[in-house]
Tab-separated table of C-alpha atoms in Angstrom:
chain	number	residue	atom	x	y	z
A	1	UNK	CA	-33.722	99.830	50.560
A	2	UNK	CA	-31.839	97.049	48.300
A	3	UNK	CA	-28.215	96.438	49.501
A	4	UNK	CA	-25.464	94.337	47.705
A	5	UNK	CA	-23.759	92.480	50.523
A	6	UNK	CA	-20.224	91.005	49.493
A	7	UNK	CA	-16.993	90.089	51.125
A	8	UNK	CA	-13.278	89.241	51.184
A	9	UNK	CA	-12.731	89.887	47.854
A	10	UNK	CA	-9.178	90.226	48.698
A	11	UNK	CA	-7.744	92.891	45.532
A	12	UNK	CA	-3.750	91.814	45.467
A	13	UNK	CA	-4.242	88.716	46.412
A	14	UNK	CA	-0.961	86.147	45.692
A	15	UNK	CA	-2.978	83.773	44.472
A	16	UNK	CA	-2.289	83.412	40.685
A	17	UNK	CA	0.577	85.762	41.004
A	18	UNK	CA	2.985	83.385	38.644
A	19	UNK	CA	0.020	84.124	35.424
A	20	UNK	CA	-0.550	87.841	35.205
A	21	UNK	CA	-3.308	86.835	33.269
A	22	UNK	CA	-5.324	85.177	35.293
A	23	UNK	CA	-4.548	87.412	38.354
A	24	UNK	CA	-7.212	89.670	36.992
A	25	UNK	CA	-9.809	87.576	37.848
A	26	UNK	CA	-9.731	89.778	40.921
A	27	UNK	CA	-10.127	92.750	39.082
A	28	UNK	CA	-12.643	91.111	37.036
A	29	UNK	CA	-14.596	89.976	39.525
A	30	UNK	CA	-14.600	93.530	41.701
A	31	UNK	CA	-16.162	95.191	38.129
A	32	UNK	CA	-18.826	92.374	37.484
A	33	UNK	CA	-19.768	93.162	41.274
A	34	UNK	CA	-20.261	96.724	40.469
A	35	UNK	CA	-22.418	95.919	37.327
A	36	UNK	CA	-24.817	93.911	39.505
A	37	UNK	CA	-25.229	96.551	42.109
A	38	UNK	CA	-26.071	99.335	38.748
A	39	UNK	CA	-28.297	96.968	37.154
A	40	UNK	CA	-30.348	95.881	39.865
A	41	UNK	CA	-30.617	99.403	41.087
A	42	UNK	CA	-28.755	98.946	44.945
A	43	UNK	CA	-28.334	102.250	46.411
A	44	UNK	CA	-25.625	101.052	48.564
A	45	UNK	CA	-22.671	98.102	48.288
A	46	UNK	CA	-21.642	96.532	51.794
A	47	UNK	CA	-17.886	95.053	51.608
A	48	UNK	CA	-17.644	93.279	55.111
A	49	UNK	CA	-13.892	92.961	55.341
A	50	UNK	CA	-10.562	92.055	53.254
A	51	UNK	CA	-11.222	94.390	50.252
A	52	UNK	CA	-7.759	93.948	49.800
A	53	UNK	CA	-5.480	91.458	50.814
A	54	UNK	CA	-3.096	94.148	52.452
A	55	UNK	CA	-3.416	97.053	54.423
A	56	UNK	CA	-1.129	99.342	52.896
A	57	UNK	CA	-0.182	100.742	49.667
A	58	UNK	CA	3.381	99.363	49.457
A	59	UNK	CA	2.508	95.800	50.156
A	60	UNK	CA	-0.111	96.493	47.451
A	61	UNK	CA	0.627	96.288	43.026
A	62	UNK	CA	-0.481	99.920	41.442
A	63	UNK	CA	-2.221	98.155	39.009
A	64	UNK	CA	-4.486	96.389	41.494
A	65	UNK	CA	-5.155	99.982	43.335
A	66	UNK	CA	-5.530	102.341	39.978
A	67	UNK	CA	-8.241	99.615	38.848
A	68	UNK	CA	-10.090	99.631	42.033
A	69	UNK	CA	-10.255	103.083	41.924
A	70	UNK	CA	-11.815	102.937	38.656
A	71	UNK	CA	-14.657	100.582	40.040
A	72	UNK	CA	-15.172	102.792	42.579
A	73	UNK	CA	-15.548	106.056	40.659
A	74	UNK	CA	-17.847	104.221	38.251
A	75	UNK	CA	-20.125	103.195	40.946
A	76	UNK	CA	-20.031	106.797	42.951
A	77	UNK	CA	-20.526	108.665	38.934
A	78	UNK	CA	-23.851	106.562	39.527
A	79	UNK	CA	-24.963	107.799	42.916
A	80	UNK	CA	-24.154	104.087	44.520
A	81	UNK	CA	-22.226	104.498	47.875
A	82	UNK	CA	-19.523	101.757	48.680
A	83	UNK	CA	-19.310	101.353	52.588
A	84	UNK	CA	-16.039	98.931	53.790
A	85	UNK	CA	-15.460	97.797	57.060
A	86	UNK	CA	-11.717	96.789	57.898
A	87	UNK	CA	-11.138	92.661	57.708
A	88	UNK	CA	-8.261	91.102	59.716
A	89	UNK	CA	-6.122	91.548	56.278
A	90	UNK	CA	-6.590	95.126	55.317
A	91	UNK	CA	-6.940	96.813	58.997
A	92	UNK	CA	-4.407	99.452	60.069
A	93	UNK	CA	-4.462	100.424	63.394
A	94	UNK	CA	-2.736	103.705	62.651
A	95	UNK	CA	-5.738	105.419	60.164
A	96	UNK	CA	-2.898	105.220	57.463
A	97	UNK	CA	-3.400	102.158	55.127
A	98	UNK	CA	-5.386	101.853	51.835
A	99	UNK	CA	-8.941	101.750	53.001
A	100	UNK	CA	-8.326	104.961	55.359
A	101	UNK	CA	-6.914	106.966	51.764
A	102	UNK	CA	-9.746	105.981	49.902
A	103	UNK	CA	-12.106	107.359	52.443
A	104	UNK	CA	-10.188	110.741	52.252
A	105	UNK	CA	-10.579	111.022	48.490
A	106	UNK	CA	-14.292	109.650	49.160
A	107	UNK	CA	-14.659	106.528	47.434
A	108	UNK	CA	-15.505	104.621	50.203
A	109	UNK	CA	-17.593	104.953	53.439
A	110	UNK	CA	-15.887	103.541	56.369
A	111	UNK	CA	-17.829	102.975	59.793
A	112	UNK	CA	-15.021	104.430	62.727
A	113	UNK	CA	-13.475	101.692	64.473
A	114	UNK	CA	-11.160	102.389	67.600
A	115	UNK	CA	-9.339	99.204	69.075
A	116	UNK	CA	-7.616	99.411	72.236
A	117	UNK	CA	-8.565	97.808	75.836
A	118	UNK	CA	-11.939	98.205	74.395
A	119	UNK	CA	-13.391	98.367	70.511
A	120	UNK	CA	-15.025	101.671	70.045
A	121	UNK	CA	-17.137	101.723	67.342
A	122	UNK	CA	-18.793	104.929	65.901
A	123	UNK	CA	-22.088	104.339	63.974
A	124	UNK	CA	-22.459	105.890	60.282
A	125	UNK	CA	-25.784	107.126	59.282
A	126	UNK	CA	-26.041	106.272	55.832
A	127	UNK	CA	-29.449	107.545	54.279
A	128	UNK	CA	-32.345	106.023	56.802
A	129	UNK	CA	-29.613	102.846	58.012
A	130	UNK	CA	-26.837	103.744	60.867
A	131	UNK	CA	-24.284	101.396	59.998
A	132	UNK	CA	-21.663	99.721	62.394
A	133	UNK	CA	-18.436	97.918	61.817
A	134	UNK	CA	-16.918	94.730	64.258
A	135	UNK	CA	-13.629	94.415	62.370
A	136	UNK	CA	-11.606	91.136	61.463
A	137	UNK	CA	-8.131	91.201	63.810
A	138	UNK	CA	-5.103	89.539	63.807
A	139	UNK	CA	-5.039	86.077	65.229
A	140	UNK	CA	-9.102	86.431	65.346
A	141	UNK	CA	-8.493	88.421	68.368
A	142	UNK	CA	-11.738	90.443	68.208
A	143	UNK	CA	-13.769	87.086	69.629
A	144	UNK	CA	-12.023	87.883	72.644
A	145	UNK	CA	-13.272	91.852	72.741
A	146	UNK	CA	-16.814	90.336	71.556
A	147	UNK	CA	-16.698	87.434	74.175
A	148	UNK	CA	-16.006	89.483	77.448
A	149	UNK	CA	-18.228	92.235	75.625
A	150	UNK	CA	-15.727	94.938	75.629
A	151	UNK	CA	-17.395	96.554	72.533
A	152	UNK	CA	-18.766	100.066	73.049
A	153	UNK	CA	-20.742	102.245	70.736
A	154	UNK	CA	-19.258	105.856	70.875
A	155	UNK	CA	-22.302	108.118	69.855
A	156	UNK	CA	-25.668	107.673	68.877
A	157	UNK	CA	-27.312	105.369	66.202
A	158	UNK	CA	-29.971	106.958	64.457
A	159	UNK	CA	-31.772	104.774	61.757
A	160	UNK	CA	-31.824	100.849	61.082
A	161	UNK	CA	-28.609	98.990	62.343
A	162	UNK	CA	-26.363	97.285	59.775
A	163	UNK	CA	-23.693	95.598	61.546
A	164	UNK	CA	-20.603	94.880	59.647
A	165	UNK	CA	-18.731	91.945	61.119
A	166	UNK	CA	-15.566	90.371	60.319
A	167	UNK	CA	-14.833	87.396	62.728
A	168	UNK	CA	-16.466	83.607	62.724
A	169	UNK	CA	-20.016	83.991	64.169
A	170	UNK	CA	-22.756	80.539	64.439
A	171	UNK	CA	-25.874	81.728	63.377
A	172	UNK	CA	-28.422	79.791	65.902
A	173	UNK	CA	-28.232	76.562	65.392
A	174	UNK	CA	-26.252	76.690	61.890
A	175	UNK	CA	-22.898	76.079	63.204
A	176	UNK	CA	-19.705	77.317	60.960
A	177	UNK	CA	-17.404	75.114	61.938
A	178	UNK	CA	-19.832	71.940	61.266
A	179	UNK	CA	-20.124	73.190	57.860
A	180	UNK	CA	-16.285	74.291	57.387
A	181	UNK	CA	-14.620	71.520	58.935
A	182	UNK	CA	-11.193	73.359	58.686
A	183	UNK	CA	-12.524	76.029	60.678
A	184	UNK	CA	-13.572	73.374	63.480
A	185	UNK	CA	-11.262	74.383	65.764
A	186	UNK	CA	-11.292	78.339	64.956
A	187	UNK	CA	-12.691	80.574	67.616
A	188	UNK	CA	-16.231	81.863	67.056
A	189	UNK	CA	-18.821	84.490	68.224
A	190	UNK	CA	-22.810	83.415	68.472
A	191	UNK	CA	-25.224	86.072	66.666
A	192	UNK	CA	-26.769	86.040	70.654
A	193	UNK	CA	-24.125	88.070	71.807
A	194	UNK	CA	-23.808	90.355	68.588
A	195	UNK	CA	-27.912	90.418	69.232
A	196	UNK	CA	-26.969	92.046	72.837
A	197	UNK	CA	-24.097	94.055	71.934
A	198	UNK	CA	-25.447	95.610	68.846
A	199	UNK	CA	-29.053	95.591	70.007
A	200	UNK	CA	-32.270	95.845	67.267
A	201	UNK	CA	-29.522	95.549	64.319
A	202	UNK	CA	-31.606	94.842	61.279
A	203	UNK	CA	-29.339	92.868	59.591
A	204	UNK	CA	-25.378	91.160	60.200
A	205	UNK	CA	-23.728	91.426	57.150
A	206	UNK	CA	-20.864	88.919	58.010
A	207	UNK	CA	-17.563	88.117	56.325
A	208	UNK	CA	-14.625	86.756	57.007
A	209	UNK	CA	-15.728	83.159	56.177
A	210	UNK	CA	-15.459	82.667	52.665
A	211	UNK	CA	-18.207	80.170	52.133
A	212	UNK	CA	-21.303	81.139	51.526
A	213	UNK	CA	-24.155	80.684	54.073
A	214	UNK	CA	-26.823	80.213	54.205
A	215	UNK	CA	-26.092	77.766	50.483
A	216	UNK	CA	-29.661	78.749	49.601
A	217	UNK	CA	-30.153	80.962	46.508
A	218	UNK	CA	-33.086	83.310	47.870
A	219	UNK	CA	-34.738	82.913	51.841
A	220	UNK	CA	-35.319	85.204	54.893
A	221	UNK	CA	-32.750	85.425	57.304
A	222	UNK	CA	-31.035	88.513	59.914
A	223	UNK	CA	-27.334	87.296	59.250
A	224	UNK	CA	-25.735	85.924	56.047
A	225	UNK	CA	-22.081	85.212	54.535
A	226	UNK	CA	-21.437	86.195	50.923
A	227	UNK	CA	-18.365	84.097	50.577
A	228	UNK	CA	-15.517	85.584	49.237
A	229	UNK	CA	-15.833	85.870	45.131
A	230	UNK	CA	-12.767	84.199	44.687
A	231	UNK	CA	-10.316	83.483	48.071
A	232	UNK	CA	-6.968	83.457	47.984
A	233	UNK	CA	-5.246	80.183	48.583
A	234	UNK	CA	-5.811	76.486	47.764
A	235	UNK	CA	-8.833	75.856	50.180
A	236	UNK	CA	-10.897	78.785	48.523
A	237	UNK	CA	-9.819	76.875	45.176
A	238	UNK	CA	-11.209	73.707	46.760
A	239	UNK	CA	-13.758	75.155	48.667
A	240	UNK	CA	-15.334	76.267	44.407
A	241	UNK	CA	-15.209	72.828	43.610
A	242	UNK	CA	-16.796	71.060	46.114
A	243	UNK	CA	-19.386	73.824	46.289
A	244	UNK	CA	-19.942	73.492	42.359
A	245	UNK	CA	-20.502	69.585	42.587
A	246	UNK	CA	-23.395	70.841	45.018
A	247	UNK	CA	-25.016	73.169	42.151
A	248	UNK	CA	-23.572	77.071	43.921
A	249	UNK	CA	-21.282	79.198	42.343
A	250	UNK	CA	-19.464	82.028	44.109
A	251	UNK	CA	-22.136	84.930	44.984
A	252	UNK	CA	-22.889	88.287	46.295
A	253	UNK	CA	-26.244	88.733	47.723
A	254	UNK	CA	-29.121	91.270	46.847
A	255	UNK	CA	-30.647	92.084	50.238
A	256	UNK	CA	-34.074	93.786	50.757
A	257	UNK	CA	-34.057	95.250	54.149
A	258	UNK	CA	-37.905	96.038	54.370
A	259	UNK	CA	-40.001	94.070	56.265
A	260	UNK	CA	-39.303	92.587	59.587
A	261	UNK	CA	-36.404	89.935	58.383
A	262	UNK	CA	-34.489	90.760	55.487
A	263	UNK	CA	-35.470	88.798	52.134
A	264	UNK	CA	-31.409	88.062	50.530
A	265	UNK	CA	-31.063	86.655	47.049
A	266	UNK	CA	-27.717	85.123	45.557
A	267	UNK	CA	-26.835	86.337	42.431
A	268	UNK	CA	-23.928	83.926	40.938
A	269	UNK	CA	-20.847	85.608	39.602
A	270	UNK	CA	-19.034	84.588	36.197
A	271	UNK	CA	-16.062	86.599	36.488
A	272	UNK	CA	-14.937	83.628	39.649
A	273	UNK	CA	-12.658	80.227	39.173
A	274	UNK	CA	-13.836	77.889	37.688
A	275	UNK	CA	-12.235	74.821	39.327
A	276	UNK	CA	-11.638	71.370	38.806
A	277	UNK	CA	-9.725	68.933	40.616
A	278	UNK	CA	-7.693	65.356	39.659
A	279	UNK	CA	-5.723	62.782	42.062
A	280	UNK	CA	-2.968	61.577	39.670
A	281	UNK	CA	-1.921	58.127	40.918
A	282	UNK	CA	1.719	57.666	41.910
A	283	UNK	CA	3.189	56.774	38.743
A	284	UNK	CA	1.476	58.977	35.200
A	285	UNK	CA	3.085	59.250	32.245
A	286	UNK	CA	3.185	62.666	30.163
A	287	UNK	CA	0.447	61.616	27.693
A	288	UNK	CA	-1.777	60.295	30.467
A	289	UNK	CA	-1.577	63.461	32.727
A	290	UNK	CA	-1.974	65.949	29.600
A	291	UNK	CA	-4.661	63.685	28.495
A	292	UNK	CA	-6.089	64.234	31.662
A	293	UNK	CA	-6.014	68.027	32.032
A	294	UNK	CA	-7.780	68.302	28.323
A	295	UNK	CA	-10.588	66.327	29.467
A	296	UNK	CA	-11.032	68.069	32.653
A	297	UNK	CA	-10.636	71.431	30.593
A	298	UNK	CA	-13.372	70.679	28.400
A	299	UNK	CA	-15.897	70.533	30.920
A	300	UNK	CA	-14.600	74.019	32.458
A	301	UNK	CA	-16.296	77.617	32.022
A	302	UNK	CA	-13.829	80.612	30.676
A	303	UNK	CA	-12.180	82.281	30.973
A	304	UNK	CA	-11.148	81.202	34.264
A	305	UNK	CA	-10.269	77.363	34.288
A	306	UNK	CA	-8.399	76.080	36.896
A	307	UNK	CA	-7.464	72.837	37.214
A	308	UNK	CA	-6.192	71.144	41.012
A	309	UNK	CA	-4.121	68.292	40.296
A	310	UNK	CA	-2.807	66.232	43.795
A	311	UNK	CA	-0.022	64.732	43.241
A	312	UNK	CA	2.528	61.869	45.225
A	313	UNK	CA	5.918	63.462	45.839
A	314	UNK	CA	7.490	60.769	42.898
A	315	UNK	CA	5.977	62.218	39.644
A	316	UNK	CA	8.139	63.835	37.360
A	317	UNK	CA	8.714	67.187	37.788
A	318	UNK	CA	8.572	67.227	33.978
A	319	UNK	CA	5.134	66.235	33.782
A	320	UNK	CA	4.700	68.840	36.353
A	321	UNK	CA	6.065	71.215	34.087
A	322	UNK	CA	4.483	70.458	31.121
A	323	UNK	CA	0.783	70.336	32.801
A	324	UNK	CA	1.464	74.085	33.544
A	325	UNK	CA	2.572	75.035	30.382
A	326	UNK	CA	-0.023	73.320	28.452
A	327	UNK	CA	-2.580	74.857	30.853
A	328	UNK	CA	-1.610	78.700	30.259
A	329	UNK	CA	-1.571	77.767	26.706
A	330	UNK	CA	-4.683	77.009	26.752
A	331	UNK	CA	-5.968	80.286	28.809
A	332	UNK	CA	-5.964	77.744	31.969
A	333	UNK	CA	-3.985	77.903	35.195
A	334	UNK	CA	-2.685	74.156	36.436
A	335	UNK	CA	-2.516	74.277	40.451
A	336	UNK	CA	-0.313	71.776	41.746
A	337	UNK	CA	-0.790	70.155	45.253
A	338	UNK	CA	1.774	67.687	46.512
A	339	UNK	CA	0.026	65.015	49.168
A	340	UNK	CA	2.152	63.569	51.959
A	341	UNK	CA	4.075	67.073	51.853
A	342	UNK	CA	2.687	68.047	55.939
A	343	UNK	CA	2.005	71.890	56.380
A	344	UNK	CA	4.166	73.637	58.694
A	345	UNK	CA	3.502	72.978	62.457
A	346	UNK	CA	1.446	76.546	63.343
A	347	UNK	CA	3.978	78.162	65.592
A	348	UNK	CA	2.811	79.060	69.654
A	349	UNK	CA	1.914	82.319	69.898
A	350	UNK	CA	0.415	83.953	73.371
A	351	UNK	CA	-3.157	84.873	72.831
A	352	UNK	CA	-3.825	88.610	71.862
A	353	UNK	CA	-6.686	89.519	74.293
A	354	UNK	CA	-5.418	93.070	73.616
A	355	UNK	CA	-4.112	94.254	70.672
A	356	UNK	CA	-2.094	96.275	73.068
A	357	UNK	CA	-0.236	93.122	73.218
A	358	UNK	CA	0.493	92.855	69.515
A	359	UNK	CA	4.003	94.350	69.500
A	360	UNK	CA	5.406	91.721	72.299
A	361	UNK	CA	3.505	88.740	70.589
A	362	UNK	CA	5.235	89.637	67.238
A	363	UNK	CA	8.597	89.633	69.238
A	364	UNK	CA	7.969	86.173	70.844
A	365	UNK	CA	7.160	84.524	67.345
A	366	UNK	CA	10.552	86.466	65.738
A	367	UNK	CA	12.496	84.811	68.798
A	368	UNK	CA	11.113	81.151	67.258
A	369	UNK	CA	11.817	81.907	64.120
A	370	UNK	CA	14.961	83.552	63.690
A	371	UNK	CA	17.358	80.445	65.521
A	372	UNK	CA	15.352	78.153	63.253
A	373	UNK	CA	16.954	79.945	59.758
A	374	UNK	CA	20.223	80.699	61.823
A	375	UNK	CA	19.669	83.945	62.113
A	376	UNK	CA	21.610	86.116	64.689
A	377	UNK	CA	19.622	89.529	64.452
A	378	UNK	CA	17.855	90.467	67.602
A	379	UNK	CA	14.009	90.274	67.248
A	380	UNK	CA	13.777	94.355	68.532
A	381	UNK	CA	16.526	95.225	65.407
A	382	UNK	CA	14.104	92.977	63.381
A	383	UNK	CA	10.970	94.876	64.242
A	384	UNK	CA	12.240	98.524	63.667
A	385	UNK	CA	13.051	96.717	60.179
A	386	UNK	CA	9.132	95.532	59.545
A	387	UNK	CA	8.407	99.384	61.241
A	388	UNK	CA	10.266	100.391	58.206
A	389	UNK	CA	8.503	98.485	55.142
A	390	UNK	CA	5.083	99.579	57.015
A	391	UNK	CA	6.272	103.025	56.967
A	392	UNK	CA	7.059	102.872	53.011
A	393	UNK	CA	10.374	104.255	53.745
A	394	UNK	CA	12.541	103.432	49.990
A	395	UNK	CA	13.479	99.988	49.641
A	396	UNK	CA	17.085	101.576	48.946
A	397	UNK	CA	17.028	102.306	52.827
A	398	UNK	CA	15.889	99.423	54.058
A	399	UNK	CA	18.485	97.069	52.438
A	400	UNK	CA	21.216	99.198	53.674
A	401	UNK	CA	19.288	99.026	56.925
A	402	UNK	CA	19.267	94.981	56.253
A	403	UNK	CA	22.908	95.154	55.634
A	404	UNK	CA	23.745	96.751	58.999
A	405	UNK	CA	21.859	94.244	60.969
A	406	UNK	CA	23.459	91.097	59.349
């Protein structure tokens, strides 16, 4: 049986929001996905988390939703099942959000997740493969459910395990956060516990971590991450470029499951940013920074050139102005990153053993942050507010709601 394993593509994704243009790279990259899976004849496509960037509907543009729907029709016309476990982005607890309503109307597979002092998961049998889904949580929360093994499996697996798993796992030796530095200090899971948890699982389709690994194009191996096709923030951007400069391009991977360790093979995507990046030195004039951006244009791929320009806090905003400008003139997309500018200090929130817990955690961080923007709106009024958006209840309502609160 051939699988396509991918990951995170993360449909709706803010990245690129500001160029409608170029935010169909997503799009674009979802299609050229299902292309590969019809042309090399994969009787099933694995999505291992953060399909979409949001779990429900409202949160989510109708454009971005009516096109995936069209991928997914097109690959289900052809007899190719699409099976998507739930990623810390696009899970919803309550069986109401996007992924659950595509199941209904049967575009998607979804191996049954339960979380709660324990997460219950409820194998799918999916032609001779019984496949099983560890999903991504807020706050990485489901290392703690994999670390004091409160996982069960509610019924009975009958073929080949798949496991599905969202969450930062070391493979052996091969150590994520060694190879993701930013991720250092993340929490992980070793594929030694998955191996006793999910036990004689063929393969771990992983995702979550949106570099690929292993970086080799074709090899043996029992776990693998895609990488994410084309992230959603600055690092991903980054992440393209430094991983370019090493000869890989974003990926899925073609897995053949037969045989006692699964064979994988990368297949590069074109429909993916392109990137390249520039340190502009403290002082640039406008010629020398447009100057710049043509050169490094020239050496991009289209239609998706991106350009990363880092930048001290004293240039121009002008120049600023006119780099992006020139750039969507030219079909490009100019990010701008501003160095010495510190991120925002990550704010203290209680560790969510349980997602039980989620609801009081939520109410903690609203009690930091509402004194630091001078609001005086009780964190409970605040929540029933957020209850509200969740719920899809008109945005008519919900200002008036806003109203009565201030």
């Amino acid at each position: 049986m051939r699988i396509l394993h991918t990951s995170d593509l993360h449909l709706g994704s803010r990245l690129f929001s500001d160029n409608p243009s170029f935010k169909k790279v997503f799009h674009e990259a979802f299609k050229e996905i299902a292309e590969i899976a019809l042309s090399k004849s994969c009787s099933l496509v694995l999505v291992s988390g953060d399909l979409f960037d949001s779990s429900t509907l409202n949160r989510i543009d109708s454009e971005t939703v009516l096109r995936s729907v069209e991928v997914l029709r097109e690959l289900k016309k052809h007899g190719v099942k699409v099976a998507v476990s739930p990623g810390n982005h696009d899970i919803h607890l309550d069986g109401e959000g996007v992924l659950d309503l595509l199941e209904k109307a049967e575009l998607i597979l979804k191996p049954g997740v339960r979380v709660g002092d324990l997460i219950e998961v409820k194998p799918l049998d999916v032609d001779d493969y019984t496949l099983l889904a560890l999903p991504g949580l807020r706050n990485s929360s489901e290392v703690d459910f994999v670390n004091s093994r409160r996982i069960k499996i509610v019924g009975e697996a009958r073929g080949r395990k798949i496991v599905m798993a969202h969450s930062i796992v070391d493979i052996g030796s091969l150590r994520v956060g060694d190879l993701v530095p930013r991720l250092s200090g993340e929490k992980s899971v070793s594929l030694n516990t998955l191996d006793t948890l999910f036990p004689q699982a063929v393969y771990f389709a992983l995702g979550h971590v949106h570099y690929p690994l292993p970086l080799e194009k074709t090899g043996r191996t029992r776990a693998a991450y895609p990488g994410a096709p084309v992230g959603y923030d600055l690092n991903d951007l980054l992440d393209s470029f430094f991983l370019k400069n090493k000869g890989i391009r974003r990926r899925v991977l073609l897995v053949d499951l037969e045989g006692e360790t699964p064979r994988y093979e990368a297949v590069e995507l074109s429909n993916t940013p392109d990137v390249g990046y520039v340190e502009l030195p403290e002082k640039v004039d406008l010629a020398t920074a447009l100057s710049t951006l043509s050169n490094v244009m020239e050496k991009l791929k289209k239609p998706w050139r991106v350009v990363v320009f880092s930048v001290s806090r004293s240039v121009d905003s002008t120049v600023l102005a006119r780099l992006r400008s020139t750039a969507e003139r030219e079909s490009a997309y100019a990010y701008i990153r501003v160095r010495g500018v510190e991120e925002a200090e990550p704010f203290a929130l209680t560790s969510l053993a349980q997602v039980s817990d989620l609801f009081e955690s939520e109410r903690k961080l609203l009690e930091q942050l509402l004194p630091r923007y001078g609001l005086k709106i009780p964190p409970d009024r605040v929540q029933e507010l957020i209850d509200l958006v969740s719920r899809g209840v008109p945005v008519e309502e919900i200002i008036r709601e806003i109203l009565k609160a201030v």
